[in-house]
Tab-separated table of C-alpha atoms in Angstrom:
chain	number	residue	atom	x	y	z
A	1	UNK	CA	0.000	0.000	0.000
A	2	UNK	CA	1.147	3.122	-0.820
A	3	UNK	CA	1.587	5.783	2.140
A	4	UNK	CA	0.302	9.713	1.348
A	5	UNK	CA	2.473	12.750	1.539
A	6	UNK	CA	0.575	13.515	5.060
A	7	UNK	CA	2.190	10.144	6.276
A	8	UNK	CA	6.036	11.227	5.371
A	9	UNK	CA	5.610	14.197	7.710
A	10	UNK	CA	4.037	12.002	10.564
A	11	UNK	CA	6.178	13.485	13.084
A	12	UNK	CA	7.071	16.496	11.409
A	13	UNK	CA	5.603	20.299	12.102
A	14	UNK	CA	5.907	23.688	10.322
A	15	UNK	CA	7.920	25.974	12.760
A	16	UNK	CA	8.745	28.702	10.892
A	17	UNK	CA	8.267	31.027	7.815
A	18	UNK	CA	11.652	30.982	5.169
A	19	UNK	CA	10.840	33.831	3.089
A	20	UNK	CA	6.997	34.833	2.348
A	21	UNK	CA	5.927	31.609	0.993
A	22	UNK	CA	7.843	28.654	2.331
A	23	UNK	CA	8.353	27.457	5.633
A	24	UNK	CA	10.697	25.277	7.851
A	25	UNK	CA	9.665	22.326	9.323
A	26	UNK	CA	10.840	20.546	12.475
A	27	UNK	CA	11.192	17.207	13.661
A	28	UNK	CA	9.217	16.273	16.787
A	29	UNK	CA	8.764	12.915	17.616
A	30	UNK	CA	6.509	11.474	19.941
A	31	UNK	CA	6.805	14.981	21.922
A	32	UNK	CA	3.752	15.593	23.938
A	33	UNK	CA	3.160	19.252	24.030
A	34	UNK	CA	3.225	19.990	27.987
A	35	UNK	CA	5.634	23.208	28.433
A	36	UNK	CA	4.078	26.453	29.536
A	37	UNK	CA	4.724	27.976	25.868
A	38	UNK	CA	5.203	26.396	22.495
A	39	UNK	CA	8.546	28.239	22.327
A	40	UNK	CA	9.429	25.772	25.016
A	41	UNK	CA	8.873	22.927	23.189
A	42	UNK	CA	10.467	24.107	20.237
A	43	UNK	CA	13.490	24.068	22.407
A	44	UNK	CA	13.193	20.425	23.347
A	45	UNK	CA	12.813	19.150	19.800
A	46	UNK	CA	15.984	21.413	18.210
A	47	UNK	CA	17.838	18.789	20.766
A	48	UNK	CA	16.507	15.511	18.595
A	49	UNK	CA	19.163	13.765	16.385
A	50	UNK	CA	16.978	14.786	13.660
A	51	UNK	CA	16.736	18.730	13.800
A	52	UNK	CA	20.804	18.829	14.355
A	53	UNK	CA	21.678	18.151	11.463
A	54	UNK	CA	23.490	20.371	9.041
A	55	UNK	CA	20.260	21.138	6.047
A	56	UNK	CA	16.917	22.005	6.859
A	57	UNK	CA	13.384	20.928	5.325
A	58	UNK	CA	11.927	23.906	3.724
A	59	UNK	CA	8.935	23.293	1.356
A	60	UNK	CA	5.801	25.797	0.390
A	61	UNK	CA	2.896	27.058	2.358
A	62	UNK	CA	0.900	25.447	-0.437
A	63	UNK	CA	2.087	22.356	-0.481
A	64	UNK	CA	1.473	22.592	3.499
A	65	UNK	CA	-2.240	22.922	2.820
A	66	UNK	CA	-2.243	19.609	0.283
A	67	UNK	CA	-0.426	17.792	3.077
A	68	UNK	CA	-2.740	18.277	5.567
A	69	UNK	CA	-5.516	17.650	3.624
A	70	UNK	CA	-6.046	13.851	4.251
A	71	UNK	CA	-4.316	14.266	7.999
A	72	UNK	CA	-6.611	12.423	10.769
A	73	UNK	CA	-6.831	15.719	13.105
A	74	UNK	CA	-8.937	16.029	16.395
A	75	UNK	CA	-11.329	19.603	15.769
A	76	UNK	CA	-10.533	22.039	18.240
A	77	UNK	CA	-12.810	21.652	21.361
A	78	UNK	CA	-12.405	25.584	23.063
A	79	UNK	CA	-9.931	28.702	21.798
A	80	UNK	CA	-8.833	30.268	24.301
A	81	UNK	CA	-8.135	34.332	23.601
A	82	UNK	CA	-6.602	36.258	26.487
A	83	UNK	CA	-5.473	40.266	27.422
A	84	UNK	CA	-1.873	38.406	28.964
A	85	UNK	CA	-1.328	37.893	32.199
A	86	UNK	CA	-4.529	36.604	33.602
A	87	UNK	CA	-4.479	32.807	33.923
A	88	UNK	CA	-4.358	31.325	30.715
A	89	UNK	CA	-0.660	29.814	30.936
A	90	UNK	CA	-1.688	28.197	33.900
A	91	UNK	CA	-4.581	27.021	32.280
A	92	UNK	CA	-3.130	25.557	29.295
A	93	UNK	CA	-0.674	23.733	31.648
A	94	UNK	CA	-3.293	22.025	33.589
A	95	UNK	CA	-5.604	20.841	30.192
A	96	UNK	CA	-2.012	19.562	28.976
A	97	UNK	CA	-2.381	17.318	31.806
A	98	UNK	CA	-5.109	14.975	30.568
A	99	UNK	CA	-3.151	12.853	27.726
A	100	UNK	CA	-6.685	13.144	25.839
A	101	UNK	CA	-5.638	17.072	25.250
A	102	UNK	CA	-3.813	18.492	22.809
A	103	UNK	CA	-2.686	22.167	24.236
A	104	UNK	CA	-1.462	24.036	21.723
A	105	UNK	CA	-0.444	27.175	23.768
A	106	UNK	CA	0.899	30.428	21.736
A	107	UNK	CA	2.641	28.428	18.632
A	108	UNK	CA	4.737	31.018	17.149
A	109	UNK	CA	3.877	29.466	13.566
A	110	UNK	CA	0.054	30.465	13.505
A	111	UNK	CA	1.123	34.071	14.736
A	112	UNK	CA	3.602	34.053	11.524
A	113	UNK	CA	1.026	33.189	9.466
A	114	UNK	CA	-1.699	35.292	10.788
A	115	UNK	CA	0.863	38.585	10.920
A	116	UNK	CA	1.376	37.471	7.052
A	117	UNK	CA	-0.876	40.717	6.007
A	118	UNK	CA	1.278	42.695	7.738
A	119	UNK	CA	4.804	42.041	5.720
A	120	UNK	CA	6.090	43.524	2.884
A	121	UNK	CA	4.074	41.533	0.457
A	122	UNK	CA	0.535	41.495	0.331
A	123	UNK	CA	-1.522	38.553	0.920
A	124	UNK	CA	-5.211	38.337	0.515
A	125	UNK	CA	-6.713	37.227	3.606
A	126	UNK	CA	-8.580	33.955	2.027
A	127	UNK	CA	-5.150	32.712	2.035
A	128	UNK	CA	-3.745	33.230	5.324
A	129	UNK	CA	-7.487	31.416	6.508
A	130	UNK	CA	-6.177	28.175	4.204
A	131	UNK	CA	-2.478	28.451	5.522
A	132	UNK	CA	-3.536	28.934	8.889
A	133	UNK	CA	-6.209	26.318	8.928
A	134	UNK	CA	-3.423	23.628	7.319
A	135	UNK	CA	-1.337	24.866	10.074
A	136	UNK	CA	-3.528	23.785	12.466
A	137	UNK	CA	-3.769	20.384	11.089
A	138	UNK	CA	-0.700	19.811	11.116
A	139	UNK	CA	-0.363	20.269	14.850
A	140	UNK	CA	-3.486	18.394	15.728
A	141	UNK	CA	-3.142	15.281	14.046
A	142	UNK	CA	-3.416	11.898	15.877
A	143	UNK	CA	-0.306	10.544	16.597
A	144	UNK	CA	-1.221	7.914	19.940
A	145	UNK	CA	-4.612	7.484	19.257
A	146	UNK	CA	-5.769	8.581	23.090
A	147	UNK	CA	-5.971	12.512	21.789
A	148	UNK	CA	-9.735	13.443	22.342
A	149	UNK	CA	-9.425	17.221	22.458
A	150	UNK	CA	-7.565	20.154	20.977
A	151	UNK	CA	-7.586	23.613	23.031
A	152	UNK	CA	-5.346	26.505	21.420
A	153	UNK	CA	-4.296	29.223	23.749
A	154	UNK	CA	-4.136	32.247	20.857
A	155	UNK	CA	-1.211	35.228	21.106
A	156	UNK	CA	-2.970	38.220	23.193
A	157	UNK	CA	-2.943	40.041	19.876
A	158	UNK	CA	-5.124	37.059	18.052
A	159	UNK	CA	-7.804	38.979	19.164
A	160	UNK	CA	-7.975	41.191	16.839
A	161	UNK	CA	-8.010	37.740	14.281
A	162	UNK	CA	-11.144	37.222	15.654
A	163	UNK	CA	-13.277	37.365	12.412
A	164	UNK	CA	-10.835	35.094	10.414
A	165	UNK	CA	-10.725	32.302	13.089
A	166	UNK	CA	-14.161	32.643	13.521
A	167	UNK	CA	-14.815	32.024	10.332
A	168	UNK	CA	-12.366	29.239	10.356
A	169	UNK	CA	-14.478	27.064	13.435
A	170	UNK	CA	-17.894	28.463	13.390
A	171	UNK	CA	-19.101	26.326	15.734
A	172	UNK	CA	-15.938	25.798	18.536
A	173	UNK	CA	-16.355	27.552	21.860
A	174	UNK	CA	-14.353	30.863	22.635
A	175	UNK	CA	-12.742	31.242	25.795
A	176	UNK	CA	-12.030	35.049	26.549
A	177	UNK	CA	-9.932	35.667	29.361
A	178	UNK	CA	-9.623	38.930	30.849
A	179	UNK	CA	-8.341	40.924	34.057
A	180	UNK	CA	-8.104	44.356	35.414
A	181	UNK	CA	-5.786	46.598	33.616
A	182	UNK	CA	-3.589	47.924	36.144
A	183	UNK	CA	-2.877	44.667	37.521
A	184	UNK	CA	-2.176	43.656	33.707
A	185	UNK	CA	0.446	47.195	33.367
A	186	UNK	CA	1.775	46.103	36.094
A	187	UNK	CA	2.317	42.560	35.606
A	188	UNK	CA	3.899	43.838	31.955
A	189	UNK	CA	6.350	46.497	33.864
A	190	UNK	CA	8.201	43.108	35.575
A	191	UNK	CA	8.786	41.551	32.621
A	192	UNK	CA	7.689	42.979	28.992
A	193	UNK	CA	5.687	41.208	26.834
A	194	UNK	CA	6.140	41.429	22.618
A	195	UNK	CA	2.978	43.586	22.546
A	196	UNK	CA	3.811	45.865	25.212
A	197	UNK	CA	7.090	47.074	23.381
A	198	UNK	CA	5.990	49.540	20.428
A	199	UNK	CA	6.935	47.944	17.227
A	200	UNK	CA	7.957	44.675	17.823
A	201	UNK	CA	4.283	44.060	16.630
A	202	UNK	CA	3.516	45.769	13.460
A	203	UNK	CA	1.378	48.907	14.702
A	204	UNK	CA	-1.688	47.720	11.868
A	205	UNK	CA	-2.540	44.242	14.031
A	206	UNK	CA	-3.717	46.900	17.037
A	207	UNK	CA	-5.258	49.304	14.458
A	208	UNK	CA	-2.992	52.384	16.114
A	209	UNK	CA	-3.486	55.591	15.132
A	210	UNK	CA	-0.232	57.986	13.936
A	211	UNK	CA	-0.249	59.422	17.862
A	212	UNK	CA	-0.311	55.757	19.402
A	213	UNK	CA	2.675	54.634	16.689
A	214	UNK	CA	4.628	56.769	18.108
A	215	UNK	CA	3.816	56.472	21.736
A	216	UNK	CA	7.163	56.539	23.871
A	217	UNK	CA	5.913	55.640	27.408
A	218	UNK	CA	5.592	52.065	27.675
A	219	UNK	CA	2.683	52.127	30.073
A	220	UNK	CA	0.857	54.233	28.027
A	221	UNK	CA	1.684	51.985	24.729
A	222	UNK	CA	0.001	48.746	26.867
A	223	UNK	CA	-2.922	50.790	27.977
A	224	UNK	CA	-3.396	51.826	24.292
A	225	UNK	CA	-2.957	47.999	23.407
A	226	UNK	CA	-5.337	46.731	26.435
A	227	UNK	CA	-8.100	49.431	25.132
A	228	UNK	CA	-8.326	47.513	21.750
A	229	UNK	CA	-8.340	43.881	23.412
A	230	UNK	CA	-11.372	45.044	25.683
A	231	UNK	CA	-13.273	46.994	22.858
A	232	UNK	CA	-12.523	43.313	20.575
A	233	UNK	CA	-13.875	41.741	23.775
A	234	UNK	CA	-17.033	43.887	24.373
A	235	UNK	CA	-17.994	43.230	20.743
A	236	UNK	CA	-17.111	39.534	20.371
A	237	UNK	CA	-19.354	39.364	23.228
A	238	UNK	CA	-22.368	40.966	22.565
A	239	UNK	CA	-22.591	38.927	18.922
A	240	UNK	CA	-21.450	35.553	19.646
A	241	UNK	CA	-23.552	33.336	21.128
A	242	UNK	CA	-20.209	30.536	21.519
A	243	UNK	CA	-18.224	33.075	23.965
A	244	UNK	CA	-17.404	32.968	28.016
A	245	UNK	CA	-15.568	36.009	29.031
A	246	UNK	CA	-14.002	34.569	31.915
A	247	UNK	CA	-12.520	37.618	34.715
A	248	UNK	CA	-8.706	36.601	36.364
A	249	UNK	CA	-10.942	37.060	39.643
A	250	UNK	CA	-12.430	34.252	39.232
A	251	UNK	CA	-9.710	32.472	40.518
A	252	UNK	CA	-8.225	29.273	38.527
A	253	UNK	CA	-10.544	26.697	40.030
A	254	UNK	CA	-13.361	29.141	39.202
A	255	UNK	CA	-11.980	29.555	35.678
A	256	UNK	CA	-12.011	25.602	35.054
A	257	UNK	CA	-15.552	24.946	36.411
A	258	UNK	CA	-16.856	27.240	33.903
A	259	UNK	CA	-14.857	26.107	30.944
A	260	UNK	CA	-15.903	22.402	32.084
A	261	UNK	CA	-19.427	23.537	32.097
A	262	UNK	CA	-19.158	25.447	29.062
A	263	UNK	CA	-17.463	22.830	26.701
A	264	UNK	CA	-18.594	19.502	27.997
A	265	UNK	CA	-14.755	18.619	29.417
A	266	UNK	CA	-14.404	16.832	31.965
A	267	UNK	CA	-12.350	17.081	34.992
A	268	UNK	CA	-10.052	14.715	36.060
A	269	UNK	CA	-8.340	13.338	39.120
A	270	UNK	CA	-5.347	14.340	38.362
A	271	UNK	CA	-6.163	17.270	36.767
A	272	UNK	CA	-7.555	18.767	39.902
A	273	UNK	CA	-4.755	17.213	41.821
A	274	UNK	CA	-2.112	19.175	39.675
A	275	UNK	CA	-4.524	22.782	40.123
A	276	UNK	CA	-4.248	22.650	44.058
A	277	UNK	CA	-0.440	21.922	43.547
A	278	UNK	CA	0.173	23.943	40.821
A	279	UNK	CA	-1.374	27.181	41.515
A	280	UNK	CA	1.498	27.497	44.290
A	281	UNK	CA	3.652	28.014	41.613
A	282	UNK	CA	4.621	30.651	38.682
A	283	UNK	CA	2.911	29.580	35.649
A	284	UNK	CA	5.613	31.117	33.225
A	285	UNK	CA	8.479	30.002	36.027
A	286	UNK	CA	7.048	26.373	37.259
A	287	UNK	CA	10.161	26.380	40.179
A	288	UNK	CA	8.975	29.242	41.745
A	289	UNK	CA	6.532	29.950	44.248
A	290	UNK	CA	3.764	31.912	43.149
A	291	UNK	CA	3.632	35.678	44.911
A	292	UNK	CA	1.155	38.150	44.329
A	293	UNK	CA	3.526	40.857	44.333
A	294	UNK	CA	1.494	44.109	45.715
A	295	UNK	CA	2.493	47.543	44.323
A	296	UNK	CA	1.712	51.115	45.206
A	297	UNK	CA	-0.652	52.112	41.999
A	298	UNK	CA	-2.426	55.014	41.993
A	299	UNK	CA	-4.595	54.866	38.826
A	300	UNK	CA	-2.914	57.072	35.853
A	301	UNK	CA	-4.895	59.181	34.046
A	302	UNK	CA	-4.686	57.526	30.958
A	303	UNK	CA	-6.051	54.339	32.446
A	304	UNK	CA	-9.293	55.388	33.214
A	305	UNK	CA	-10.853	54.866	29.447
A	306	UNK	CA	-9.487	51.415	29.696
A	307	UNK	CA	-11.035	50.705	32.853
A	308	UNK	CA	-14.549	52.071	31.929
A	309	UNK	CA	-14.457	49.453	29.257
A	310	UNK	CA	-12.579	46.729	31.240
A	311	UNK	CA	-16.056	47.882	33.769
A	312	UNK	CA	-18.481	47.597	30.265
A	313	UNK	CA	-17.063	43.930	29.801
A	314	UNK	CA	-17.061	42.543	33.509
A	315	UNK	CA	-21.066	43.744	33.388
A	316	UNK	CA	-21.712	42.212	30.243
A	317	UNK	CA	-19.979	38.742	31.795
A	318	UNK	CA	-21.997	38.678	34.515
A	319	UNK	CA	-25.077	39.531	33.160
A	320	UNK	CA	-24.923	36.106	31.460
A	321	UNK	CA	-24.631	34.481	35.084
A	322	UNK	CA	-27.795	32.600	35.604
């Protein structure tokens, strides 16, 4: 019998764009995705005999989408969108528990393809869908045969993708996860994230204006950035039936009882095991303790927009509290 194209890549996964239309691919095994980011895992598969050696595979983004054409793939069960820092690494690491879960947690492949608009070359947005969707695939497949469920933990800035992924899985749950503002700005002035750094992010994904381009104060660059995920938020909200804002304040435990209840998932034993154990610890640094580290803040001027709509989004979340 002869074996398909899809079976010669079995273990074998686009990582990265080479040029506008081709793409690298990397060799990972029977890797179970488990680390807190994909980035992570990336790491542990560059180490394989197969990845060190001296030539790479490169082949097109359209022969990516033939490829994954016949793929046996497991549909993706919740997306999970997020303003950063509220909860959804930790999240992703306790779903990654159950060996029936895929966790696909920021792959930096889908934000390659999804930033493809944004490059020098033009690309019409029909195409990115295809590329991203065969993307997908291609990290989804079957490859024990106990995978069940696929959750994808989206870039912060996927958000404003909304429309295109949505169009993508009409019918998958959306996960939005959200948190106060100043506890996000301050959360961001520890440790930077891409999208709080103007530029690193072309300026069009956010939709800035001239005046927020060239915003120099960092702080005021996130709150700029946070404005747009809450606005995206607020409107996602109010015309999709398939979304759960979920509020950081909910607590973890709080946050997984309403995703189970939302998706049909169920909780395991070890699952909530892990959560108790777990939520001692940094999500993004699993060695150390988790501390709530409490700052001075007096609310900024500028802040106050983004906490009227942070305010607008927490109401319309709770109004859909029976």
């Amino acid at each position: 019998m002869s074996s398909s194209p899809s079976d010669e890549i079995q273990n074998w996964l686009p990582l990265k764009m080479a040029g506008h239309s081709l793409c690298q691919w990397l060799y990972a095994g029977n890797k179970s995705f488990t680390e807190p980011f994909f980035d992570d895992t990336i790491s542990v598969c560059r180490k394989l005999e197969e990845n060190r050696k001296p030539y790479k595979i490169v082949a097109g983004l359209q022969m990516m989408t033939e490829w994954s054409a016949d793929m046996q793939v497991i549909p993706p069960s919740a997306i999970i969108f997020h303003v950063s820092r509220c909860g959804s690494t930790l999240l992703s690491q306790i779903l990654s528990l159950d060996e029936t879960n895929i966790v696909l947690s920021e792959v930096p492949f889908f934000d390659e393809v999804l930033r493809l608009p944004f490059k020098t070359k033009p690309i019409e947005t029909i195409a990115v869908s295809n590329y991203l969707g065969a993307a997908i695939k291609c990290y989804s497949r079957v490859r024990t045969g106990k995978e069940r469920h696929l959750f994808i933990k989206t870039d912060s800035w996927h958000l404003h993708f909304y429309s295109l992924i949505r169009t993508l899985y009409p019918a998958v749950p959306f996960i939005l996860l959200y948190r106060d503002p100043g506890e996000v700005i301050l959360s961001q002035q520890r440790l930077r994230g891409m999208h709080s750094v103007p530029g690193v992010i072309e300026p069009g994904v956010f939709g800035f204006s001239k005046e927020q381009i060239n915003e120099p104060n960092l702080d005021m660059h996130m709150a700029n950035v946070l404005a747009g995920y809450f606005r995206k938020m607020i409107e996602i909200t109010k015309a999709d039936p398939l979304v759960l804002p979920i509020n950081y304040a909910t607590g973890i435990s709080g946050i997984m009882q309403k995703i189970i209840a939302f998706t049909g998932l169920k909780a395991t034993k070890q699952s909530e095991e892990f959560l108790n154990e777990r939520s001692r610890f940094n999500a993004k640094y699993p060695r150390e303790l988790f501390k709530e580290k409490n700052k001075q803040w007096t609310t900024p001027g500028y802040l106050l927009p983004v906490l009227q709509l942070y305010s607008q989004l927490d109401t319309l979340a709770n109004s859909d509290v029976d």
